[in-house]
């Protein structure tokens, strides 16, 4: 049982989806549309067992070391699709100035929490408690919902 006086050092901001990305408005309505296609994944990432089973059975799987490599390969048509966390994918498209790549939000491979993690050696428990209290309050605000809508295309607060 957790000690009620113990402070959590991990503060969850929100859940973020991992989705399929393609180039030039390729229609992907379900995983079945990926059959026979080349799919980029990142070595060491934790995909779901069902997704792994599907792509290993029906797709040509190409493993790389970073999402940036996958996005670049997609941009030059060396892959048909990639899987990446939504926020990171949007960041990479902007940073790498890639054109024509879009997420398919209708196919969520998984959702992961996005956290702020505080170091015990540099941040005291009092600050973490204050931060947690303010974060909880912020999550009920219009500003938080606006950020979720803008960056995650969601409007359901947590």
Rosetta silent file (secondary structure, phi, psi, omega in degrees, C-alpha in Angstrom):
SEQUENCE: XXXXXXXXXXXXXXXXXXXXXXXXXXXXXXXXXXXXXXXXXXXXXXXXXXXXXXXXXXXXXXXXXXXXXXXXXXXXXXXXXXXXXXXXXXXXXXXXXXXXXXXXXXXXXXXXXXXXXXXXXXXXXXXXXXXXXXXXXXXXXXXXXXXXXXXXXXXXXX
SCORE:     score description
SCORE:     0.000 S_00000001
   1 L     0.000  138.829 -178.210    0.000    0.000    0.000 S_00000001
   2 L   -72.758  136.933  176.228    1.261    3.461   -0.904 S_00000001
   3 L   -67.954  122.364 -177.591    2.308    5.730    1.931 S_00000001
   4 L   -63.488  -18.039  178.938   -0.178    8.679    1.926 S_00000001
   5 L   -92.013   -6.795 -179.366    2.686   11.062    2.812 S_00000001
   6 L   -79.042  136.193 -178.485    4.844    9.896   -0.086 S_00000001
   7 L   -94.483  132.355  174.863    4.929   12.291   -3.053 S_00000001
   8 L   -73.977  129.779 -179.207    4.564   10.951   -6.578 S_00000001
   9 L   -90.552   -7.399 -179.226    7.500   12.142   -8.672 S_00000001
  10 E  -110.396  120.404 -178.319    5.713   11.360  -11.969 S_00000001
  11 E  -113.894  112.619 -177.999    2.957   13.762  -13.020 S_00000001
  12 E   -75.024  125.662  176.864    0.751   12.589  -15.896 S_00000001
  13 E   -84.945  -49.097  179.139   -0.165   15.388  -18.278 S_00000001
  14 E  -173.280  171.443  172.874   -2.453   13.361  -20.572 S_00000001
  15 E   -90.781  141.514 -178.965   -2.759   10.200  -22.648 S_00000001
  16 E  -127.323  136.840 -176.714   -1.403   10.404  -26.170 S_00000001
  17 E   -84.436  148.797  169.885   -2.261    8.091  -29.074 S_00000001
  18 E  -102.695  123.369 -173.080    0.099    6.111  -31.278 S_00000001
  19 E  -129.534  170.237  175.243   -1.272    6.168  -34.815 S_00000001
  20 E   -84.264  139.110  177.060   -0.533    5.143  -38.390 S_00000001
  21 E  -120.752  137.478  175.406    1.091    7.786  -40.626 S_00000001
  22 E  -136.528  174.938 -179.536    1.061    7.744  -44.445 S_00000001
  23 E  -112.371  150.178  172.444    1.977   10.053  -47.291 S_00000001
  24 L    57.098   44.120  172.194   -0.189   11.751  -49.907 S_00000001
  25 L    57.800   29.731  175.070   -3.587   11.081  -48.361 S_00000001
  26 L   -57.861  133.478 -178.260   -3.391    7.304  -48.741 S_00000001
  27 L   -81.460  121.729  176.179   -6.660    5.895  -47.408 S_00000001
  28 L  -131.471  105.900 -179.764   -6.234    3.715  -44.346 S_00000001
  29 L   -98.862  -20.904  179.683   -9.503    2.838  -42.643 S_00000001
  30 L  -159.219  171.193  177.480   -8.287   -0.176  -40.678 S_00000001
  31 H   -58.491  -31.331 -179.883   -5.231   -2.351  -40.155 S_00000001
  32 H   -56.143  -30.459  179.615   -6.488   -4.565  -43.001 S_00000001
  33 H   -69.672   -9.894  178.908   -5.623   -1.737  -45.406 S_00000001
  34 H   -91.900   -5.950 -178.567   -1.958   -2.238  -44.451 S_00000001
  35 L   -56.468  130.918  179.499   -1.802   -5.830  -45.748 S_00000001
  36 L    80.426   -0.018 -177.183    1.102   -6.236  -48.149 S_00000001
  37 L   -95.731  159.685  174.232    2.523   -2.810  -47.286 S_00000001
  38 E   -89.638  126.175 -174.824    5.924   -1.854  -45.872 S_00000001
  39 E  -119.127  129.664  177.760    5.556   -0.601  -42.301 S_00000001
  40 E   -94.764  130.575  175.424    8.220    1.292  -40.346 S_00000001
  41 E  -130.678  165.976 -178.613    8.633    0.657  -36.629 S_00000001
  42 E  -108.985  130.138  178.806   11.291    1.680  -34.105 S_00000001
  43 L   -58.720  131.231  176.065   13.497   -0.898  -32.410 S_00000001
  44 L    91.734  -11.867  177.246   12.810   -1.077  -28.672 S_00000001
  45 L   -74.340  153.012 -177.484    9.392    0.615  -28.751 S_00000001
  46 L   -98.447   90.580  175.472    6.548   -1.136  -26.950 S_00000001
  47 L   -89.681  165.939  179.971    3.828   -1.843  -29.517 S_00000001
  48 L   -74.763  154.269  178.878    0.811   -3.987  -28.661 S_00000001
  49 H   -60.794  -41.365 -179.860    0.962   -7.746  -29.130 S_00000001
  50 H   -62.172  -42.192  178.840   -2.043   -7.648  -31.485 S_00000001
  51 H   -64.858  -47.183  178.761   -0.361   -5.002  -33.685 S_00000001
  52 H   -57.369  -46.440  179.920    2.948   -6.917  -33.788 S_00000001
  53 H   -59.154  -42.941 -179.371    1.163  -10.128  -34.703 S_00000001
  54 H   -63.576  -53.114 -174.406   -0.719   -8.399  -37.503 S_00000001
  55 H   -68.447  -32.931  178.725    2.245   -6.624  -39.111 S_00000001
  56 H   -70.532  -27.063  179.500    4.546   -9.647  -38.813 S_00000001
  57 H   -83.921  -41.845 -168.781    1.914  -11.799  -40.522 S_00000001
  58 H  -113.916   -7.539 -173.173    0.673   -9.450  -43.244 S_00000001
  59 L  -126.727  165.188  169.391    3.251   -6.680  -43.790 S_00000001
  60 E   -92.083  114.305 -175.498    6.882   -6.103  -44.630 S_00000001
  61 E   -96.767  126.190  175.925    8.271   -4.737  -41.350 S_00000001
  62 E  -115.996  123.440 -178.068   11.253   -2.397  -41.421 S_00000001
  63 E  -102.749  135.228  176.922   12.909   -1.591  -38.102 S_00000001
  64 E  -132.036 -179.781 -176.361   14.929    1.578  -37.505 S_00000001
  65 L   -96.775  -13.950 -179.669   16.382    3.351  -34.490 S_00000001
  66 L  -146.463  156.633  173.951   14.312    6.582  -34.490 S_00000001
  67 H   -64.092  -33.584 -179.757   10.964    8.007  -35.541 S_00000001
  68 H   -60.372  -42.484  177.996   12.832   10.660  -37.556 S_00000001
  69 H   -61.603  -44.990  178.685   14.379    7.979  -39.775 S_00000001
  70 H   -59.237  -45.693 -178.598   10.953    6.427  -40.329 S_00000001
  71 H   -63.361  -40.069  177.986    9.380    9.759  -41.245 S_00000001
  72 H   -64.524  -41.299  177.887   12.190   10.530  -43.702 S_00000001
  73 H   -64.418  -38.798  177.120   11.792    7.093  -45.307 S_00000001
  74 H   -63.923  -42.461 -177.874    8.042    7.670  -45.578 S_00000001
  75 H   -61.714  -31.903 -179.423    8.633   11.085  -47.157 S_00000001
  76 L  -101.923   19.008  175.102   10.776    9.570  -49.952 S_00000001
  77 L    63.842   29.097  174.272    8.373    6.651  -50.511 S_00000001
  78 L   -90.472   -8.627  174.042   10.630    3.967  -49.040 S_00000001
  79 L  -134.800  152.319  174.793    7.805    3.015  -46.652 S_00000001
  80 L   -88.035  -30.233 -177.986    4.046    2.844  -47.114 S_00000001
  81 E  -159.370  157.865  173.357    3.257    3.662  -43.482 S_00000001
  82 E  -135.121  163.386  174.805    4.854    4.202  -40.088 S_00000001
  83 E  -115.540  130.168  178.340    3.629    4.033  -36.511 S_00000001
  84 E  -155.422  155.598  174.610    4.444    6.923  -34.184 S_00000001
  85 E   -64.333  137.683 -171.883    3.098    8.763  -31.180 S_00000001
  86 H   -55.337  -52.727 -177.071    0.889   11.579  -32.434 S_00000001
  87 H   -62.327  -41.791  179.098    2.637   14.547  -30.809 S_00000001
  88 H   -66.822  -39.638  177.726    6.109   13.370  -31.754 S_00000001
  89 H   -60.787  -44.971  178.916    4.999   12.695  -35.320 S_00000001
  90 H   -62.857  -41.755  178.091    3.593   16.225  -35.658 S_00000001
  91 H   -60.300  -46.501 -177.625    6.795   17.675  -34.184 S_00000001
  92 H   -65.763  -39.538  178.124    8.991   15.704  -36.622 S_00000001
  93 H   -59.796  -42.278  179.040    6.954   16.686  -39.673 S_00000001
  94 H   -69.918  -49.195 -176.803    7.399   20.339  -38.716 S_00000001
  95 H   -61.986  -42.320 -176.591   11.070   20.056  -37.682 S_00000001
  96 L   -88.829   -1.723  179.300   12.091   18.064  -40.766 S_00000001
  97 L    54.529   49.090 -179.557    9.843   20.149  -43.045 S_00000001
  98 L   -89.857  138.647 -177.608    8.202   17.050  -44.509 S_00000001
  99 L  -109.982  146.901  171.672    5.275   17.535  -46.873 S_00000001
 100 L    79.616    4.987  179.767    2.249   15.344  -47.537 S_00000001
 101 E   -97.950  133.189  179.908    2.506   13.137  -44.433 S_00000001
 102 E  -140.020  153.293  177.073   -0.573   12.826  -42.269 S_00000001
 103 E   -83.546  152.425  172.669   -1.761   10.820  -39.273 S_00000001
 104 E  -109.819   89.942 -174.429   -4.690    8.423  -39.420 S_00000001
 105 E   -69.606  -12.063  178.810   -6.304    9.151  -36.066 S_00000001
 106 E   -77.205  -11.649  178.591   -9.000    6.576  -36.700 S_00000001
 107 E  -118.716   94.178  179.402   -6.464    3.782  -36.132 S_00000001
 108 E   -94.900  116.368  179.785   -5.058    4.033  -32.623 S_00000001
 109 E   -73.490  -41.841  176.842   -2.427    1.356  -32.031 S_00000001
 110 E  -166.372  170.850  172.630   -2.167    2.216  -28.341 S_00000001
 111 E  -126.044  139.124  176.658   -2.286    5.121  -25.894 S_00000001
 112 E  -125.645  152.176  174.149    0.474    6.057  -23.500 S_00000001
 113 E   -78.571  143.686  173.077    0.606    8.596  -20.726 S_00000001
 114 E  -105.622  123.307 -170.952    2.808   11.639  -21.202 S_00000001
 115 E  -121.485  153.064  163.100    4.481   12.506  -17.900 S_00000001
 116 E  -101.110  130.263 -178.825    6.631   15.111  -16.264 S_00000001
 117 E  -116.737  127.144 -179.236    9.157   13.331  -14.078 S_00000001
 118 L   -99.332  137.361  178.835   10.857   15.154  -11.214 S_00000001
 119 L   -82.824  126.942 -179.681   14.351   14.237  -10.029 S_00000001
 120 L   -61.531  -28.281 -177.131   14.533   13.570   -6.272 S_00000001
 121 L   -79.625  -20.562 -174.859   18.018   15.106   -6.132 S_00000001
 122 L  -119.827  -13.924 -177.954   17.068   18.453   -7.678 S_00000001
 123 L  -127.162  125.244 -177.049   13.365   19.038   -6.929 S_00000001
 124 L   -81.930  159.764 -176.579   11.966   18.998   -3.405 S_00000001
 125 H   -61.454  -32.431  179.554    8.706   17.320   -2.372 S_00000001
 126 H   -61.767  -45.178  178.211    7.085   20.641   -1.510 S_00000001
 127 H   -62.059  -44.117 -178.813    7.456   21.843   -5.102 S_00000001
 128 H   -61.466  -42.655  177.786    6.107   18.528   -6.466 S_00000001
 129 H   -61.767  -45.233  178.606    3.045   18.757   -4.198 S_00000001
 130 H   -63.139  -43.662  178.959    2.381   22.356   -5.305 S_00000001
 131 H   -60.481  -46.496 -179.201    2.880   21.424   -8.948 S_00000001
 132 H   -59.320  -42.970  179.927    0.518   18.432   -8.618 S_00000001
 133 H   -63.121  -45.625 -179.207   -2.173   20.593   -7.029 S_00000001
 134 H   -68.955  -36.945  178.434   -1.900   23.248   -9.763 S_00000001
 135 H   -63.781  -43.761  178.357   -1.797   20.628  -12.536 S_00000001
 136 H   -58.844  -43.414  178.807   -4.986   19.028  -11.207 S_00000001
 137 H   -66.043  -43.985 -179.179   -6.655   22.450  -11.193 S_00000001
 138 H   -60.802  -36.260 -178.487   -5.311   23.295  -14.677 S_00000001
 139 L   -64.859  -12.413  177.468   -6.744   20.057  -16.110 S_00000001
 140 L   -97.405    1.241 -173.422  -10.256   21.389  -15.377 S_00000001
 141 L   -91.566  161.900  174.248   -9.676   24.643  -17.272 S_00000001
 142 H   -64.687  -35.192 -179.738  -10.653   25.841  -20.730 S_00000001
 143 H   -61.713  -42.417  178.534   -6.955   26.462  -21.478 S_00000001
 144 H   -63.275  -46.028  179.270   -6.144   22.775  -20.901 S_00000001
 145 H   -62.122  -37.881  178.682   -9.036   21.675  -23.140 S_00000001
 146 H   -64.400  -40.132  177.672   -7.846   24.131  -25.813 S_00000001
 147 H   -64.505  -42.965  177.990   -4.335   22.654  -25.698 S_00000001
 148 H   -61.249  -41.323  179.787   -5.716   19.110  -26.013 S_00000001
 149 H   -66.034  -44.634 -176.677   -7.829   20.193  -28.976 S_00000001
 150 H   -68.373  -45.518 -171.608   -4.957   22.000  -30.689 S_00000001
 151 H   -99.417  -20.186 -178.923   -2.201   19.434  -30.177 S_00000001
 152 H  -121.990    2.881 -178.335   -4.043   16.133  -29.797 S_00000001
 153 L    54.158   34.742  178.040   -7.217   16.871  -31.767 S_00000001
 154 L  -122.328  152.663  174.347   -9.194   15.950  -28.680 S_00000001
 155 L  -131.685   19.886  178.467  -11.685   17.950  -26.708 S_00000001
 156 L  -103.221  102.710  179.291  -12.423   15.563  -23.859 S_00000001
 157 L   -59.044  167.576 -179.762  -10.656   16.808  -20.733 S_00000001
 158 L  -106.181    0.000    0.000   -9.310   14.343  -18.181 S_00000001
